Coordinates of N, CA, C and O in Angstrom, one line a residue:
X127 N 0.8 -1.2 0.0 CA 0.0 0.0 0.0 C 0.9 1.2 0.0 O 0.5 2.3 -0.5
X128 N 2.4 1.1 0.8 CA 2.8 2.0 0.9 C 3.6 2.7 -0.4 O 3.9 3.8 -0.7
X129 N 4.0 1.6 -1.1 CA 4.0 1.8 -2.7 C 3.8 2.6 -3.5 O 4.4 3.4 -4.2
X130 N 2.1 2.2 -3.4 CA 1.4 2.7 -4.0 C 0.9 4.2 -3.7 O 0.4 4.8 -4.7
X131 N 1.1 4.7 -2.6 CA 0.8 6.1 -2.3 C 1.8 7.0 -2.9 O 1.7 8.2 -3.4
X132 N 3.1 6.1 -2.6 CA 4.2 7.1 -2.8 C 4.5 7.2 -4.2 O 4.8 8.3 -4.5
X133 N 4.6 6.4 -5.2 CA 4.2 6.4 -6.6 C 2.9 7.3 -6.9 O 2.8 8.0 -8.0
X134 N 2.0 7.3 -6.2 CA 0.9 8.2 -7.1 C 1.1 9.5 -6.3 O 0.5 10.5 -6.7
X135 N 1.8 9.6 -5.4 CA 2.5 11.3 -4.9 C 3.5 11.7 -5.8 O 3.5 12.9 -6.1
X136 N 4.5 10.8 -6.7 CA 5.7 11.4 -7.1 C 5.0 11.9 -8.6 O 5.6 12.7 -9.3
X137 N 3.6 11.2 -9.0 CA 3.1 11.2 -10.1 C 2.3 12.6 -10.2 O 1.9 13.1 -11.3
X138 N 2.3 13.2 -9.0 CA 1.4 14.4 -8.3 C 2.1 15.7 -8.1 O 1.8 16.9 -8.2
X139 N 3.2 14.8 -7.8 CA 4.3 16.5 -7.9 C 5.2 16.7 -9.5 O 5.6 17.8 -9.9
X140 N 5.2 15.6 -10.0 CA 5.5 15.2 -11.4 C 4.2 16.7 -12.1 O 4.7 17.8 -12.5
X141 N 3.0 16.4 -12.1 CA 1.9 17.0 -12.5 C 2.7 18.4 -12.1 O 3.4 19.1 -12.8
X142 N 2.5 18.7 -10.8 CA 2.4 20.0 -10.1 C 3.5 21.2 -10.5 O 3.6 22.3 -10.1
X143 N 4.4 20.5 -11.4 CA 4.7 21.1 -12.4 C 4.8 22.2 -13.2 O 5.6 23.1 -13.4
X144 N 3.6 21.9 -13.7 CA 2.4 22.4 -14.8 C 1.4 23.3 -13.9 O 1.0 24.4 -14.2
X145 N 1.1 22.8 -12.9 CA -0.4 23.6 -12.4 C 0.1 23.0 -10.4 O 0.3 21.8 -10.0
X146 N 0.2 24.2 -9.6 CA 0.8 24.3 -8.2 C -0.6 23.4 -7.4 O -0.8 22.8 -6.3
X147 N -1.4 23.5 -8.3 CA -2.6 22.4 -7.3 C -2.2 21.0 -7.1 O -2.5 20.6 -5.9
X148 N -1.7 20.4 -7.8 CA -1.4 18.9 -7.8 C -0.6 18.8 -6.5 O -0.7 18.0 -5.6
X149 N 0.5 20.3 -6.7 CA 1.3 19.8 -5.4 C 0.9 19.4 -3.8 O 1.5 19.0 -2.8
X150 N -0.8 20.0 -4.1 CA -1.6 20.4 -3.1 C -1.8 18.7 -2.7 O -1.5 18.1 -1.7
X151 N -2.3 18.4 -3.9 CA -2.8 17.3 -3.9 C -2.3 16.1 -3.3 O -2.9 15.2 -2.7
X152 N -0.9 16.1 -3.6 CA 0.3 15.2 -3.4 C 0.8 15.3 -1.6 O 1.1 14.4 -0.8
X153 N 0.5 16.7 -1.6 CA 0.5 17.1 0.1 C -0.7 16.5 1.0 O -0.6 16.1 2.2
X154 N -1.7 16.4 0.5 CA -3.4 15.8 0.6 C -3.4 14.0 0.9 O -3.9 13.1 1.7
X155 N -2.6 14.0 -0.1 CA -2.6 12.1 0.0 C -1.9 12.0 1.1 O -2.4 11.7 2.1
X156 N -0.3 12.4 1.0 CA 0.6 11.9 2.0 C -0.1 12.0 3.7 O -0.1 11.1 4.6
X157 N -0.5 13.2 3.7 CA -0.8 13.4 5.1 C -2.2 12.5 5.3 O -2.3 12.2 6.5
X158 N -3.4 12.1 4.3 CA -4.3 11.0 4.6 C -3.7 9.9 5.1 O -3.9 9.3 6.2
X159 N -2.5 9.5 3.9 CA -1.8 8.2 4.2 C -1.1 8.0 5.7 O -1.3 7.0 6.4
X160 N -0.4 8.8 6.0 CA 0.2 9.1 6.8 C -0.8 8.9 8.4 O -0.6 8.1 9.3
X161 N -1.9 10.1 8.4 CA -2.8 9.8 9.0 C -3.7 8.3 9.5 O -4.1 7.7 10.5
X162 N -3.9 8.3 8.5 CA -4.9 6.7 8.6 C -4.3 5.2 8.0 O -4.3 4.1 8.5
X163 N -4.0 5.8 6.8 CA -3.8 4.4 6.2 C -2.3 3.5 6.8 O -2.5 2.3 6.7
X164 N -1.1 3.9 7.4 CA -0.1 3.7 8.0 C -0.6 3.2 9.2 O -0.4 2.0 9.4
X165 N -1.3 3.9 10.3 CA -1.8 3.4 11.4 C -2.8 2.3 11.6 O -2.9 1.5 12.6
X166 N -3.8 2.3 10.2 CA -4.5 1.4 10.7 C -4.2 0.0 9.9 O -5.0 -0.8 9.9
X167 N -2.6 -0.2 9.1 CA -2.7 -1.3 8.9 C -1.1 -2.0 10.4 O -1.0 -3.0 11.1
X168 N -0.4 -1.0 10.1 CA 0.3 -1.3 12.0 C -0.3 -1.7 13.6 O 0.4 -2.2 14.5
X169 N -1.6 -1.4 13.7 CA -2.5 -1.5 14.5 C -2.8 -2.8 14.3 O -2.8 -3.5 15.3
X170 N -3.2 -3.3 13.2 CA -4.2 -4.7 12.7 C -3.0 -5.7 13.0 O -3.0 -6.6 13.8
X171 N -1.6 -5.0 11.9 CA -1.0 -6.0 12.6 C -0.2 -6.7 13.6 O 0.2 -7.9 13.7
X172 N -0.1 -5.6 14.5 CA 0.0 -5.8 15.8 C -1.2 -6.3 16.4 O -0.8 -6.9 17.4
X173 N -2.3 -6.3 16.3 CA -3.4 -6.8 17.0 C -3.3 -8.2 16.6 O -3.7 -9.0 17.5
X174 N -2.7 -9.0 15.1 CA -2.9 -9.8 14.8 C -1.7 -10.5 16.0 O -2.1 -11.4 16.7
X175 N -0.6 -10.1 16.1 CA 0.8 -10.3 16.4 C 0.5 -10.8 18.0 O 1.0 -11.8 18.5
X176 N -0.6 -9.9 19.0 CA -0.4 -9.9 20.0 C -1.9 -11.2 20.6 O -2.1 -11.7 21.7
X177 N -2.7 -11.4 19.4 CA -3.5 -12.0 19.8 C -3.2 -13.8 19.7 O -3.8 -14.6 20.3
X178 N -2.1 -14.0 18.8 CA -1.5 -15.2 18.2 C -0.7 -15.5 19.2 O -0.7 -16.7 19.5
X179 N 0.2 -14.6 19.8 CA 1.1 -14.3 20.8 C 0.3 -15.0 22.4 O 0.9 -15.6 23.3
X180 N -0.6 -14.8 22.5 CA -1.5 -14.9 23.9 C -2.1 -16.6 23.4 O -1.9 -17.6 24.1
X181 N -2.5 -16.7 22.3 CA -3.3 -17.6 22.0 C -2.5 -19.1 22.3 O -3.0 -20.2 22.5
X182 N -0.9 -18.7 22.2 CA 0.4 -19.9 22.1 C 0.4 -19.8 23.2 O 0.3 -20.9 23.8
X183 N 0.5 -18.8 24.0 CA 0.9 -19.0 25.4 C 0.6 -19.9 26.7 O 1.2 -20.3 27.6
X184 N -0.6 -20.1 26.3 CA -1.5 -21.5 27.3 C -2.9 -21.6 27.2 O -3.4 -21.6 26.1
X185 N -3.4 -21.5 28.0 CA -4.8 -22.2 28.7 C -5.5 -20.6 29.4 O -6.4 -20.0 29.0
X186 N -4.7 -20.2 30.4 CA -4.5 -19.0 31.2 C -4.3 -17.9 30.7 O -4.5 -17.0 31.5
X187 N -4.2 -17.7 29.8 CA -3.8 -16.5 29.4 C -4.9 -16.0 28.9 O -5.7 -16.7 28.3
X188 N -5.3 -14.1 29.1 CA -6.8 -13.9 28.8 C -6.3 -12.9 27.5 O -5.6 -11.9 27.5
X189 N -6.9 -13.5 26.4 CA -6.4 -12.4 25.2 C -7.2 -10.5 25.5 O -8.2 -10.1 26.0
X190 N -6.0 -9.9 24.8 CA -6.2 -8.3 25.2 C -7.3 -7.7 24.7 O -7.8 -6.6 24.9
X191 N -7.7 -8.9 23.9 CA -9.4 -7.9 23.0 C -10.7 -8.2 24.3 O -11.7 -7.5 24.7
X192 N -10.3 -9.2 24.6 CA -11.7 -9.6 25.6 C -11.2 -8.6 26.8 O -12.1 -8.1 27.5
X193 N -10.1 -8.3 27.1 CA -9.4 -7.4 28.3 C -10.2 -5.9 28.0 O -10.8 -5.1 28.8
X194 N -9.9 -5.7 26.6 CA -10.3 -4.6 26.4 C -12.3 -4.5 26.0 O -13.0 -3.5 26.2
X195 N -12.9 -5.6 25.5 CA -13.6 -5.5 25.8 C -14.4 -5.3 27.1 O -15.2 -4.4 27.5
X196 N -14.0 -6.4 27.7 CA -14.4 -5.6 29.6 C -14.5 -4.7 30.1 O -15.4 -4.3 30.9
X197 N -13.4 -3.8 29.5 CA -13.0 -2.6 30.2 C -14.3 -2.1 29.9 O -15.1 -1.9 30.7
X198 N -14.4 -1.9 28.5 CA -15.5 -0.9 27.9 C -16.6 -1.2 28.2 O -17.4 -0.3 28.6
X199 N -16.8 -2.5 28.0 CA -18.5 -2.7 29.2 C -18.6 -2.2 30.3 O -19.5 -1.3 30.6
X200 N -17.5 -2.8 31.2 CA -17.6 -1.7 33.0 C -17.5 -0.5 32.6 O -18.3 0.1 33.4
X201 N -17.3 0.1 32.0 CA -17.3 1.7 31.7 C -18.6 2.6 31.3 O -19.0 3.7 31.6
X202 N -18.9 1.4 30.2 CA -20.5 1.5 29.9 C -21.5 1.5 30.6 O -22.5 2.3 30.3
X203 N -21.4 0.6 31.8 CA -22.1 0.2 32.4 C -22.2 1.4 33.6 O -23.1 1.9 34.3
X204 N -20.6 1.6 33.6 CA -20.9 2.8 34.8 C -21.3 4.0 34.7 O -21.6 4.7 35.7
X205 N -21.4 4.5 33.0 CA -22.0 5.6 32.4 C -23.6 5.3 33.1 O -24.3 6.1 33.7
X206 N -23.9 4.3 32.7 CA -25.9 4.4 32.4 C -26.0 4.2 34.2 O -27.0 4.4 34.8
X207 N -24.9 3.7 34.9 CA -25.5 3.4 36.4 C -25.4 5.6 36.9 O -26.1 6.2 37.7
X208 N -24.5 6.2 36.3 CA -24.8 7.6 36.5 C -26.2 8.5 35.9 O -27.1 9.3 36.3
X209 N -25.5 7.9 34.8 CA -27.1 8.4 33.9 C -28.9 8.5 34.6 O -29.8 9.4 34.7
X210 N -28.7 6.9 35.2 CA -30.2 6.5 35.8 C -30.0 7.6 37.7 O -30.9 8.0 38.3
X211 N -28.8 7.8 38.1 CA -28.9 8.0 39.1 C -29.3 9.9 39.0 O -30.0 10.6 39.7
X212 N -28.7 10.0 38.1 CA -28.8 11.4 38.0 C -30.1 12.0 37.2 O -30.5 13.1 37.0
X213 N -30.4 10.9 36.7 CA -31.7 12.0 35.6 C -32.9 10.6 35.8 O -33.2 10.0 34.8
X214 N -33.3 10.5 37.1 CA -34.4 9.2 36.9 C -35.6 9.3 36.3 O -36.1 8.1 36.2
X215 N -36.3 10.2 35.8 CA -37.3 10.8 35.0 C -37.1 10.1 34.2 O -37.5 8.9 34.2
X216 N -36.1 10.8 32.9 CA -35.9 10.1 31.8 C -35.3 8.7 32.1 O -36.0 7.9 31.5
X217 N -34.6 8.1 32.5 CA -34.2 6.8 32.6 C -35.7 5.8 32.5 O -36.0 5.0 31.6
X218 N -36.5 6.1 33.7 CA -38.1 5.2 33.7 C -38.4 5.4 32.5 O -38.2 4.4 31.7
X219 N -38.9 6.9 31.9 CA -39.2 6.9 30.5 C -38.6 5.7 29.4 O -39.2 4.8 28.9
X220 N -37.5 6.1 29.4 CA -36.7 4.7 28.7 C -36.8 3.3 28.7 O -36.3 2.4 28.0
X221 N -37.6 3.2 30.0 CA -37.5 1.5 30.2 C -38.7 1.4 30.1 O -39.2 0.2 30.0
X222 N -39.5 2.7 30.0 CA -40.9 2.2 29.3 C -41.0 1.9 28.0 O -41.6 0.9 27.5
X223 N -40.4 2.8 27.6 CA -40.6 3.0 26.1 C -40.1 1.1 25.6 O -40.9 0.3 25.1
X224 N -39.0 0.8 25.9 CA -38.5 -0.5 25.5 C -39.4 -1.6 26.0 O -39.4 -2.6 25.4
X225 N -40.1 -1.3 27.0 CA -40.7 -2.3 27.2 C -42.1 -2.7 26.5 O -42.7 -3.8 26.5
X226 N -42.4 -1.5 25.8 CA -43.4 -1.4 24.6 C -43.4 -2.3 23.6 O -44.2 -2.2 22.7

């Protein structure tokens, strides 16, 4: 992928040339790429890396997605236990409504 960006950047300032927009353009990609596309394929493969990694390790070992899912549940959960404590009006509302 990373190939591929940097070939159609050099293809961009190649253009920019002729007309100072391309160079814009070429500035536009790198920093998307840079931005997102670099991180989210290093992320994946370290997620792949660290879940294979746990998975070898035994019986015991609790992989970091279910770790990290937890977290986010207890967190969730402690959001709506503030939510209902602080605004019980609307919370009943809501458990009517669902229960419709």
């Amino acid at each position: 992928m990373g190939t591929i960006v940097l070939s159609g950047t050099v293809v961009l300032v190649l253009f920019g040339f002729g007309n100072h927009v391309w160079w814009l353009a070429a500035v536009a990609v790198l920093f998307l790429y840079l931005q997102y596309g670099r991180d989210s394929s290093s992320s994946s493969s370290s997620s792949a890396s660290s879940s294979s990694g746990a998975g070898s390790s035994g019986g015991g070992a609790t992989p970091s997605s279910y770790r990290a899912y937890r977290d986010r549940r207890d967190k969730q959960a402690k959001w709506e236990r503030r939510y209902q404590r602080e605004r019980p009006l609307e919370s009943r509302r809501q458990a009517r409504e669902k229960s419709k």
